[in-house]
Coordinates of C-alpha atoms in Angstrom, one line a residue:
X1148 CA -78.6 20.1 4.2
X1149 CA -77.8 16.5 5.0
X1150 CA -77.8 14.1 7.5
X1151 CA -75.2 12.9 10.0
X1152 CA -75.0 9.8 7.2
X1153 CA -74.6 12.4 4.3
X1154 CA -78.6 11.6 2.6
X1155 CA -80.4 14.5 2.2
X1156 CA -82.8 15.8 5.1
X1157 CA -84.2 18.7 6.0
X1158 CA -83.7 21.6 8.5
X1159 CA -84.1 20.9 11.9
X1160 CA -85.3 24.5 12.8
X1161 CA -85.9 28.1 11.0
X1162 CA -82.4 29.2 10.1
X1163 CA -80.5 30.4 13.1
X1164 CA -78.1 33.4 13.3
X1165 CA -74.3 32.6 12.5
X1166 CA -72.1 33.0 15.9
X1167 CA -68.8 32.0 16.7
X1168 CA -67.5 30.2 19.4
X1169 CA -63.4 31.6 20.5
X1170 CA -61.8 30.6 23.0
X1171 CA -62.3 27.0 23.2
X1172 CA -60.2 24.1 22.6
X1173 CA -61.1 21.9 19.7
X1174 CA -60.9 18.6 20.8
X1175 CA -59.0 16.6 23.7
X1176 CA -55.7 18.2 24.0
X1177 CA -56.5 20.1 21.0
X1178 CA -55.3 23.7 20.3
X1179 CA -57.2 26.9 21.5
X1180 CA -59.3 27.8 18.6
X1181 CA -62.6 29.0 17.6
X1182 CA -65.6 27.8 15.2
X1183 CA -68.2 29.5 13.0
X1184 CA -71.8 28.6 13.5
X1185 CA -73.9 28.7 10.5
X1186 CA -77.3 26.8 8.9
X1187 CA -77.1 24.3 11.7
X1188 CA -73.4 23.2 10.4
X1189 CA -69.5 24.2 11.2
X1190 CA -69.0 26.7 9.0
X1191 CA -65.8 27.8 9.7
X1192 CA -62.5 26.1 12.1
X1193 CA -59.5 27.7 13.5
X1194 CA -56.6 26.5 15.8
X1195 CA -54.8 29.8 15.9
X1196 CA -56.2 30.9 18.8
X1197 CA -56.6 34.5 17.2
X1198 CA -58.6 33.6 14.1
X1199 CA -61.4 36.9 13.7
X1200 CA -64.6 34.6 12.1
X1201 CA -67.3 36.9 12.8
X1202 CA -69.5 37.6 15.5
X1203 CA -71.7 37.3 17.8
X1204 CA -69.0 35.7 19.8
X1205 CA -69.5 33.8 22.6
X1206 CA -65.8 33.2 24.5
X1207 CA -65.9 29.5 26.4
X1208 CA -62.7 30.4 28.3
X1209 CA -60.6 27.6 27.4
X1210 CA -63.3 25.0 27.8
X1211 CA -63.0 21.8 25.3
X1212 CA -65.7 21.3 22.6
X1213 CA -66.4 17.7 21.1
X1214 CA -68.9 15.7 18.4
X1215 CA -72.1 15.7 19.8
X1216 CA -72.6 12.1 22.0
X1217 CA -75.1 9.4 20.9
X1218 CA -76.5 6.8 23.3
X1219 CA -76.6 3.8 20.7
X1220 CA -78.8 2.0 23.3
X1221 CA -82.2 3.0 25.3
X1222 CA -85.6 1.7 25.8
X1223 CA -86.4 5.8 25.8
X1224 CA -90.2 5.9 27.5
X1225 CA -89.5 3.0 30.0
X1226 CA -86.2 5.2 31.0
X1227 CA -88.5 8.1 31.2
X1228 CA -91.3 6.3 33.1
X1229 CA -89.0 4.2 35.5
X1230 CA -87.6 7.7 36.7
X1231 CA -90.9 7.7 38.3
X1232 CA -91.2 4.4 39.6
X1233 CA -89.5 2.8 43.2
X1234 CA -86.7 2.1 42.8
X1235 CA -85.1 -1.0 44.4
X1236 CA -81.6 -1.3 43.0
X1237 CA -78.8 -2.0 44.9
X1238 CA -80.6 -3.9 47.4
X1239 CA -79.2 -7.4 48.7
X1240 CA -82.5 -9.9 48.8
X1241 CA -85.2 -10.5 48.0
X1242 CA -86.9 -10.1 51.4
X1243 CA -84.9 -6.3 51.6
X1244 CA -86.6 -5.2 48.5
X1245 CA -90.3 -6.2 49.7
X1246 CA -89.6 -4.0 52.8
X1247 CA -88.5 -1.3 50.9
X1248 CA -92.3 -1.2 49.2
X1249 CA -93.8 -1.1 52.5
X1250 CA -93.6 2.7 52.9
X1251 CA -95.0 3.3 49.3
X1252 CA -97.8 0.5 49.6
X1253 CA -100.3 3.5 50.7
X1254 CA -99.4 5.9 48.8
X1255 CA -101.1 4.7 45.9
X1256 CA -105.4 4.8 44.8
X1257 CA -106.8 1.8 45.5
X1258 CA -106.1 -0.5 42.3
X1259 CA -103.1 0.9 40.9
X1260 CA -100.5 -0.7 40.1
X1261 CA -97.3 -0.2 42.5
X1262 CA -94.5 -0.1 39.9
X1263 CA -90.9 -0.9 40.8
X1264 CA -87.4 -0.9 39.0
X1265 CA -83.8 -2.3 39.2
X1266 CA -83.8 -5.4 40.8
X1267 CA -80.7 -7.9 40.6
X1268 CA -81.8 -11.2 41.6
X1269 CA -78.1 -12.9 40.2
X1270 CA -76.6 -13.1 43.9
X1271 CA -79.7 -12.9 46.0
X1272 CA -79.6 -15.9 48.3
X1273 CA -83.2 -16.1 48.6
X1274 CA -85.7 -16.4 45.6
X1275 CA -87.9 -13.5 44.6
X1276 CA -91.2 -15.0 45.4
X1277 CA -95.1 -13.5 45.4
X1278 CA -95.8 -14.4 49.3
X1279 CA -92.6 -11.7 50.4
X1280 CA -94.4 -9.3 48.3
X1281 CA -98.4 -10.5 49.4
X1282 CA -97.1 -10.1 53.0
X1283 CA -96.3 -6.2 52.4
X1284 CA -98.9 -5.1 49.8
X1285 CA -101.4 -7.9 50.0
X1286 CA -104.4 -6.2 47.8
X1287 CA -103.1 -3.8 45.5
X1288 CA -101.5 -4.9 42.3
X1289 CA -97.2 -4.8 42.6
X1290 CA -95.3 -5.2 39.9
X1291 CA -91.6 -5.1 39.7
X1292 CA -89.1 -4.8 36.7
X1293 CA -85.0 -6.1 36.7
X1294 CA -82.6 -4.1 35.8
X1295 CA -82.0 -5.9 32.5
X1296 CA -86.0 -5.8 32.2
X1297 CA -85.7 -9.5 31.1
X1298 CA -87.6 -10.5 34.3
X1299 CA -91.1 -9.1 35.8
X1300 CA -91.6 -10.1 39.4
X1301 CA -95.4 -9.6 40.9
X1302 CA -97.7 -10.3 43.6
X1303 CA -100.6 -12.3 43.6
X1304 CA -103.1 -9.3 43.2
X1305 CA -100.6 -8.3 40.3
X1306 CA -100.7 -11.6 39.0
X1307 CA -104.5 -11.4 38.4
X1308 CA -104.4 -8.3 36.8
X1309 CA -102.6 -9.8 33.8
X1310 CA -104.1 -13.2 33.8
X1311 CA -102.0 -15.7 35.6
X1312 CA -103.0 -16.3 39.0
X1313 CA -101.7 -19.7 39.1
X1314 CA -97.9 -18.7 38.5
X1315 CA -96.1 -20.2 41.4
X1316 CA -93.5 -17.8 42.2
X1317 CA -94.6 -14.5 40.3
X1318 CA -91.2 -14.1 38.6
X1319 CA -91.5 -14.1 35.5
X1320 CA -88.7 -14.5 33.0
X1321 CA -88.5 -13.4 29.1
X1322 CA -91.1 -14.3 26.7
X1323 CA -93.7 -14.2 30.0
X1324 CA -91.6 -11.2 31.0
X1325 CA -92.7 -9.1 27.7
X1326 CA -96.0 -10.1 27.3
X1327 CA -97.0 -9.1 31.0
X1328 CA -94.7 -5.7 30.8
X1329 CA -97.5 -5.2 27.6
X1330 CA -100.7 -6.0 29.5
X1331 CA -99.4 -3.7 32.2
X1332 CA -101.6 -0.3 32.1
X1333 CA -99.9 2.5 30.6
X1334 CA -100.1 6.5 31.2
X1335 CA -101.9 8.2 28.3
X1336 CA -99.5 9.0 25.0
X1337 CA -99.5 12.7 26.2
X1338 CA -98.2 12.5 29.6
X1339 CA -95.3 9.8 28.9
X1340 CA -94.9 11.9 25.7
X1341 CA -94.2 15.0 28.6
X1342 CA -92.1 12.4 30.6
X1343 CA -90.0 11.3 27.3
X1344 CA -89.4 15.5 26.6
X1345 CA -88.0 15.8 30.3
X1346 CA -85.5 12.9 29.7
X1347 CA -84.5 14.0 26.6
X1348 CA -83.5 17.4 28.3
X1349 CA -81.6 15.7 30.9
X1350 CA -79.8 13.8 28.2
X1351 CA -78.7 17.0 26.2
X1352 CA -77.4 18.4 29.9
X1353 CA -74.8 15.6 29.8
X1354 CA -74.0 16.6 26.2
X1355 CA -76.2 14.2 24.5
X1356 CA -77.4 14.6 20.9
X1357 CA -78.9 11.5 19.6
X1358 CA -80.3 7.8 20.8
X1359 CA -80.6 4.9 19.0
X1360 CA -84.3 4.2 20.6
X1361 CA -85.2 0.0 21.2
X1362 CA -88.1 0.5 23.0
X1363 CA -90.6 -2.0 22.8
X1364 CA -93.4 -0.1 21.1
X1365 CA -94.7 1.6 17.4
X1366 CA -91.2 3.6 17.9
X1367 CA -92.5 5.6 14.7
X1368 CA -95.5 6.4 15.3
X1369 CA -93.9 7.5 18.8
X1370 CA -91.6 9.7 17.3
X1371 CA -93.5 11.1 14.6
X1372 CA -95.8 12.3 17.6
X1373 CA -93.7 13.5 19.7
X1374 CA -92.1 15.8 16.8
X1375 CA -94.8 17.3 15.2
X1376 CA -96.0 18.4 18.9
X1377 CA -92.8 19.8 19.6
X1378 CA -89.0 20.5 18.3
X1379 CA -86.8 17.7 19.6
X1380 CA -84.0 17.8 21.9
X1381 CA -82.4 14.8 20.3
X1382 CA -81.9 12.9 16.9
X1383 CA -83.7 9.5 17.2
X1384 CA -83.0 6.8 15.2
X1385 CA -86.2 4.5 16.1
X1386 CA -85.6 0.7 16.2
X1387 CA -88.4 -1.6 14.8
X1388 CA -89.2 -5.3 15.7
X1389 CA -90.2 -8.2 13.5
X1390 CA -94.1 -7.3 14.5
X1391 CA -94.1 -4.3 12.5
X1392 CA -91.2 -5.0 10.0
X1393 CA -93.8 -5.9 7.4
X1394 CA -95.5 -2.4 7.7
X1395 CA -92.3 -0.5 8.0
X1396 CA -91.7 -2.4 4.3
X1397 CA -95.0 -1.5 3.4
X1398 CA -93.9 1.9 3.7
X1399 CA -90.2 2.0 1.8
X1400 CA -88.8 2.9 4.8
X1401 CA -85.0 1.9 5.1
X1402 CA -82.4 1.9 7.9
X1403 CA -81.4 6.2 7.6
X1404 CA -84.3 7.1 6.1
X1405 CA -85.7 10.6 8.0
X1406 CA -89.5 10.5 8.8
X1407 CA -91.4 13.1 7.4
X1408 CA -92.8 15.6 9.3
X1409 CA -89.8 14.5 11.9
X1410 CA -87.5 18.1 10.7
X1411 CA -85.4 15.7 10.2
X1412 CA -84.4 14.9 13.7
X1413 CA -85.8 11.1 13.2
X1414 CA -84.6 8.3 11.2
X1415 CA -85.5 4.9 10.7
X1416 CA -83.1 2.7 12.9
X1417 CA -82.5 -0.9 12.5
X1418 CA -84.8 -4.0 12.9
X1419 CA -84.2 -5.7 16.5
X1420 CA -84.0 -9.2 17.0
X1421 CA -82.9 -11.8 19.8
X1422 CA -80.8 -14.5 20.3
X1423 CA -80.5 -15.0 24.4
X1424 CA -81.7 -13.2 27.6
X1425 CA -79.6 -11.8 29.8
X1426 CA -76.9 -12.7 32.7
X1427 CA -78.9 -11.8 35.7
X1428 CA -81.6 -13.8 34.6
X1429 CA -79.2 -16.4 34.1
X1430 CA -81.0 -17.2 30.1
X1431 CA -77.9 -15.9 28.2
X1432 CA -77.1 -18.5 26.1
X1433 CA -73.6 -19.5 26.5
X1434 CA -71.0 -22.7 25.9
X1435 CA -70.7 -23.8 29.4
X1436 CA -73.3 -24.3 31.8
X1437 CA -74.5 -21.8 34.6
X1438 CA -72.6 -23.4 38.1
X1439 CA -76.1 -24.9 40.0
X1440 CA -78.4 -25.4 36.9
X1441 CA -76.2 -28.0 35.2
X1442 CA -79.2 -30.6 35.2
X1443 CA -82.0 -28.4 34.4
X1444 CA -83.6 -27.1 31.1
X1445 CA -82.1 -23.9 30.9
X1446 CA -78.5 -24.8 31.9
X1447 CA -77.0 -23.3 28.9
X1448 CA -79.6 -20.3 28.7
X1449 CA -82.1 -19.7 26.2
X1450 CA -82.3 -19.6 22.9
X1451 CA -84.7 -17.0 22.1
X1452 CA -85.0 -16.8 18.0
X1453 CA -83.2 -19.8 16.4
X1454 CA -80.5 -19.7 13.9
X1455 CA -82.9 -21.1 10.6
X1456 CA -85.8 -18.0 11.9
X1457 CA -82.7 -15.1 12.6
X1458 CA -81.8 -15.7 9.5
X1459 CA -85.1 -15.5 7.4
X1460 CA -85.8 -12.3 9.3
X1461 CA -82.4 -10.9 8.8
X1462 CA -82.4 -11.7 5.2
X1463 CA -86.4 -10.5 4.8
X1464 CA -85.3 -6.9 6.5
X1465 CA -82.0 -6.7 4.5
X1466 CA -83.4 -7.3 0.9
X1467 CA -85.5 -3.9 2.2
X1468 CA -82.3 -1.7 3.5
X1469 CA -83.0 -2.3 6.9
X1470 CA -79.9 -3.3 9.2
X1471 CA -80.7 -6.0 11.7
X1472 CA -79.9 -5.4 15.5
X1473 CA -78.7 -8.5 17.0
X1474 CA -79.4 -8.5 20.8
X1475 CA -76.4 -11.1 22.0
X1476 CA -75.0 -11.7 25.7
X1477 CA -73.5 -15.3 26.2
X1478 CA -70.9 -16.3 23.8
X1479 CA -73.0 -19.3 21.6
X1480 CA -75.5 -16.1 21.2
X1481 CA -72.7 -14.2 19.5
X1482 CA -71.4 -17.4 17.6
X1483 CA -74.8 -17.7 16.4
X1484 CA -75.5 -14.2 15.6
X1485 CA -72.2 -13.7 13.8
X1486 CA -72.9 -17.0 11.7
X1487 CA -76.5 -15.4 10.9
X1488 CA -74.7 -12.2 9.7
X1489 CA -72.0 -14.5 7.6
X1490 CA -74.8 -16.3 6.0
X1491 CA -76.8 -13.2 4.9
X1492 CA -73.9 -10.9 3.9
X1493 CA -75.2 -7.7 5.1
X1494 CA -73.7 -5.7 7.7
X1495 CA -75.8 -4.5 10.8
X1496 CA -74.9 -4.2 14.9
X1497 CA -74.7 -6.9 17.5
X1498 CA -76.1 -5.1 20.6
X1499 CA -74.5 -6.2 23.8
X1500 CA -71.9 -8.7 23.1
X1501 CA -70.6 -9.3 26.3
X1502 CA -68.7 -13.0 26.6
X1503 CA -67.3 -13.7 23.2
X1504 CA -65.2 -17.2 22.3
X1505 CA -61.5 -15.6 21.1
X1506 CA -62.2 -16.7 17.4
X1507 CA -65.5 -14.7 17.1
X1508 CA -63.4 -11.5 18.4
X1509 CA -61.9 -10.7 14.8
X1510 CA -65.2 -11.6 12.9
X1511 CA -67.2 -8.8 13.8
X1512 CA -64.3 -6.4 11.7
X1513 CA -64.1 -9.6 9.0
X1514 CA -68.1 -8.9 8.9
X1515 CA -68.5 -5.4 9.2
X1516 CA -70.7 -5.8 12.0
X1517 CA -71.1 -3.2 14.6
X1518 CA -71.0 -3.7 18.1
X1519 CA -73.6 -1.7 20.4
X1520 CA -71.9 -2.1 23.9
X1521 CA -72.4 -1.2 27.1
X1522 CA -69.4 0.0 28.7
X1523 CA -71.2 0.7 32.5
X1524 CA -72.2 -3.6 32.5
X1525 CA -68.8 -4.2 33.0
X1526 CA -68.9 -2.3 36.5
X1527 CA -72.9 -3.1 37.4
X1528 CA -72.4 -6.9 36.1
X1529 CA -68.8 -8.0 37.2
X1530 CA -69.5 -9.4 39.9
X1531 CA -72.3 -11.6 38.7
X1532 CA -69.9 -12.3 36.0
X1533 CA -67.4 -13.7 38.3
X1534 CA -70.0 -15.6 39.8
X1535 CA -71.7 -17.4 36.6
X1536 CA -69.4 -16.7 34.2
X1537 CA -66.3 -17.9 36.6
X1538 CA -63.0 -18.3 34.5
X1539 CA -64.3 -16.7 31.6
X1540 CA -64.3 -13.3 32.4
X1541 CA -60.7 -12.1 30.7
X1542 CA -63.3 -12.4 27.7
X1543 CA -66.4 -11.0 29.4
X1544 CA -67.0 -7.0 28.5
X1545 CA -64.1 -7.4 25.9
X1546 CA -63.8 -3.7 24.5
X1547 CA -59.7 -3.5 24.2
X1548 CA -59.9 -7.3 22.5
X1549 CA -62.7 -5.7 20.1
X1550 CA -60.4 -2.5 19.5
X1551 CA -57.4 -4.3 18.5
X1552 CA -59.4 -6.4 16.3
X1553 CA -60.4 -3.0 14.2
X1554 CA -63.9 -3.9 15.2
X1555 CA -66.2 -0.5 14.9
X1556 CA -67.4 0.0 19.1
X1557 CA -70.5 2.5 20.0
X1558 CA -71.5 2.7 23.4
X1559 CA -74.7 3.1 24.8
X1560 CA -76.6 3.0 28.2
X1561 CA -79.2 0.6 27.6
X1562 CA -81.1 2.9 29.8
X1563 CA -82.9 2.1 32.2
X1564 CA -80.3 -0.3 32.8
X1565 CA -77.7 1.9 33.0
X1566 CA -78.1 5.8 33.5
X1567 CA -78.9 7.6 30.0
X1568 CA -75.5 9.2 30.9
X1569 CA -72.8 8.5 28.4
X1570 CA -70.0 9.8 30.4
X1571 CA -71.1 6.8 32.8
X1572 CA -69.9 4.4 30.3
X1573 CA -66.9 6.6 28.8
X1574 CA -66.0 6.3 32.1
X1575 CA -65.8 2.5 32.4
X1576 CA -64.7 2.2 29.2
X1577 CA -61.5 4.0 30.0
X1578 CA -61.3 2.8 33.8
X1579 CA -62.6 -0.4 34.3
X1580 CA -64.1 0.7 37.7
X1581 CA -66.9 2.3 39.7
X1582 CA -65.6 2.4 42.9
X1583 CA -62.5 2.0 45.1
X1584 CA -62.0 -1.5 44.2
X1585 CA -59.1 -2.5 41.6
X1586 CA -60.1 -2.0 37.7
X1587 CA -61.7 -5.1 36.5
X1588 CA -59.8 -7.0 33.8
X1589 CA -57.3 -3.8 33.0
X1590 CA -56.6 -5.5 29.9
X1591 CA -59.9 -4.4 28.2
X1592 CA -59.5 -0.8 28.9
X1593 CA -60.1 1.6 25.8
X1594 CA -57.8 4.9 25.6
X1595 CA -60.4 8.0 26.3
X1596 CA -59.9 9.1 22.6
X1597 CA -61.5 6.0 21.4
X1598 CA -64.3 5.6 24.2
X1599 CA -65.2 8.9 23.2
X1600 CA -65.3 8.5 19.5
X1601 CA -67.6 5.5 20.5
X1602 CA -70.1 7.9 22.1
X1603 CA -70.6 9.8 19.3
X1604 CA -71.0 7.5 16.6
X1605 CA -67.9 7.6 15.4
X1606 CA -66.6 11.3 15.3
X1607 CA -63.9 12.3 16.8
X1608 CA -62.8 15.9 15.1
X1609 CA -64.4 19.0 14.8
X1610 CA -64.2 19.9 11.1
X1611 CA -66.2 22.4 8.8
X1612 CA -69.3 20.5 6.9
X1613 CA -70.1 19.0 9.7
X1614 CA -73.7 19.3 11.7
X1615 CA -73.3 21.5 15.0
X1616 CA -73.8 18.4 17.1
X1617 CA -71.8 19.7 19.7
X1618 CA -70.7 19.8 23.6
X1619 CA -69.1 21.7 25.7
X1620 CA -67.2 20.5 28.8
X1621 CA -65.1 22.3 31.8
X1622 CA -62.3 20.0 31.7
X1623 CA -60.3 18.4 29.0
X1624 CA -61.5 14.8 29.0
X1625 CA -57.7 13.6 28.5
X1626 CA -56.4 15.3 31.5
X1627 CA -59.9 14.0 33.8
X1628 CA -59.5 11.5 36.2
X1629 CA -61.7 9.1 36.9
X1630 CA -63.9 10.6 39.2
X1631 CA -64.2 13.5 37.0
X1632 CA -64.4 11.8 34.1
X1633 CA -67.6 10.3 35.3
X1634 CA -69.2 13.6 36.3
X1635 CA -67.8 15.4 33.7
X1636 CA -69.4 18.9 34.0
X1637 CA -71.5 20.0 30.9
X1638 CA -71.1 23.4 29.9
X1639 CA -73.3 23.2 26.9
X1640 CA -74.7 21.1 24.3
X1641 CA -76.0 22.2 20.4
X1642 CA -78.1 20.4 18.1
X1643 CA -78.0 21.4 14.6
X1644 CA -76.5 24.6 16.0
X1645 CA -79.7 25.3 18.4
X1646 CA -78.7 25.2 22.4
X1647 CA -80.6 22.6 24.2
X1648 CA -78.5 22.8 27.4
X1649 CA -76.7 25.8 28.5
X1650 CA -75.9 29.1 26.9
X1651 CA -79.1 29.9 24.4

């Protein structure tokens, strides 16, 4: 058996009974047909409509079966924990989202931390600040995480509990931002461990099969864990950063490589690294200045890892088979991300990539670089973008630019910045909206046969030899609207040929 790369792994599960699924339609806009189901792999494929391949059969009624779809984007057990946190997005001010903690302020044991989610502080007109926050929950500790978890904002209590009572403000921005969300306390490794196996489930009910995982921990020691204790729902491909790159050398391990003891479910993932912050928080690091911080330190952003130190660790991790992860927002991040990747020579992903200059468009194909996107910033962010990144924005979110370029696109989530939903981002992908209001820069829209080959790393047919990463859904994804496309109802999902949504 191989992987979804071809290498040799081994079987997910204890070999499964061969069925056939009739009745369904292979593809979008594909003929009726059916498909054998056999060792976890498509066995067998026909578009007759009549073909007899063996049963058990189960008949889908005319319902469209696709690839499996990856998220190439989450920050998995902050997506599972945040689900459990308050959650203040979509509120206008500061001010509005320190009311909305007043009614959970007592809900809590004396000492625990009040955990929040989702701010967007871009076009707040008043500054997040530890008095609004004192004045509501004045003794307990209150933290609160942005949506693009590139800023931490906390009250004076909370401020204490991870050593820096003399902030000023209590919003604290990237390399502060990190090291506090690390001193925070965490839930013991079995119950985020229950809270990580609940997400996954909810991911394989929208017809997800694998993640690319970033999260900010020992992401395979996590994973190792989590599948010894229990078959997985998903295929993980776990993400390392430069702390634990020399370890991960240590052990051979190479970007594809399956864990052992993992049934072969997870992989060794990429190494990630940073150029910028993020467009909230105002630090991407861009060619123009942000409008109102012209005369300050940061006007152009921030440059997180410089070009000499992305390159030693790029070139380090590459001379040892593991592809670097470029996380890139403003368009000198991308400049200088793509230069790092020109003067290594390896290949590897740029996560993010939201404003690119029009020459660095067509380098990402010249490079063979991958880029990660996030299809649902375009909605959540655009009008932040037309804020700070004001005349610009035709090459903001580019996706139809990247296309025509032959540049290779996989969409993720980012989760919890986005929904661990990829038919979310499909969605804006293919719409370039979230609401009533006009599509946002039409001209990057990508046809729904390449947004969905995007979400599922790059398939886009159902043929024999391939794993039984598979969905099901009610309505043809060529013939959805919008709205529909969005929601898209899940019939079922397989892994390896195993149900882990629907009809098992």
């Amino acid at each position: 058996m191989t992987g979804l790369d071809g290498t040799p792994s081994p079987a997910t599960d204890a070999p499964h009974t061969p069925f056939t699924l009739a009745g369904v339609r292979l593809g979008p806009a594909g003929p009726l047909g059916a498909l054998r189901i056999a060792d976890g792999r498509i066995a067998a494929v026909s578009d007759t409509g009549d073909g007899d391949l063996g049963g058990p059969v189960l008949d889908l009624a005319g319902r469209t079966v696709l690839p499996g779809l990856w998220d190439a984007h989450v920050h998995m057990a902050q997506w599972a924990g945040n689900r459990r946190r308050v959650d203040v997005s979509g509120l206008g001010s500061a001010r509005a989202v320190a009311e909305a903690l007043r009614p959970h302020a007592g809900e809590l044991s004396s000492g625990e931390v009040l955990l929040g989610q989702g701010f967007r502080d871009g076009l707040w007109p008043d500054a997040p600040d530890k008095a609004l926050l004192d004045a509501v929950c004045p003794a307990r500790p209150v933290a609160l995480i942005s949506a693009d978890l590139h800023a931490v904002w906390l009250n004076s209590a909370g401020l204490a509990l991870v050593g820096r009572s003399g902030h000023p403000t209590g919003l604290l921005r990237e390399h502060e931002c990190f090291e506090v969300m690390r001193t925070l306390p965490e839930v013991p490794a079995d119950v985020l461990d229950g809270w990580v196996a609940e997400a996954a489930r909810d991911a394989a009910a929208r017809g997800v099969t694998g993640i690319i995982d970033f999260h900010f921990s020992d992401n395979l020691a996590d994973w190792s864990r989590r599948a010894a204790a229990a078959p997985l729902d998903l295929r993980v491909r776990a993400a390392v950063y430069p702390s634990r790159l020399d370890a991960a050398v240590a052990r051979g391990l190479r970007t594809g490589d399956v864990l052992p003891g993992t049934g072969g479910l997870v992989r060794m993932g990429p190494l990630k690294l940073f150029t910028d912050g993020s467009l909230n928080t105002r630090t991407a690091l861009c060619c123009e200045p942000y409008p109102g911080l012209e005369d300050t330190a940061q006007a152009y952003g921030v440059e997180e890892t410089s070009c000499d130190e992305l390159v030693r660790l790029m070139r380090r991790a590459a001379a040892h088979g593991i592809e670097p992860a470029v996380h890139a927002i403003g368009d000198r991040a991308n400049t200088l991300a793509l230069d790092a990747f020109a003067a290594v020579g390896c290949r590897g992903r740029i996560e993010h990539a939201q404003l690119l200059t029009a020459g660095d468009v067509p380098r990402f194909a010249e490079l063979g670089v991958t880029a990660g996107v996030q299809p649902a910033h375009a909605i959540d962010d655009r009008d932040v973008a037309d804020r700070h990144w004001a005349g610009r924005t035709g090459r903001a979110f580019a996706y139809g630019d990247l296309l025509a370029a032959g540049a290779t696109l996989e969409f993720g989530s980012d989760a919890p910045v986005a929904p661990l939903d990829p038919w979310v981002g499909i969605a804006a992908a293919v719409h370039r909206t979230g609401d009533d209001r006009p599509a946002w820069h039409p001209e990057q829209r990508v046809p729904v046969r390449s947004a969905l080959a995007a979400s599922a790393c790059g398939r886009s047919l159902i043929r024999v030899g391939d794993p039984a990463d598979l969905v099901v859904v009610d309505v043809d994804p060529s013939a959805a609207d919008a709205g529909t496309l969005r929601a898209m109802p899940v019939h079922a999902t397989l892994l390896a040929g195993r149900w882990t949504h629907g009809p098992g």
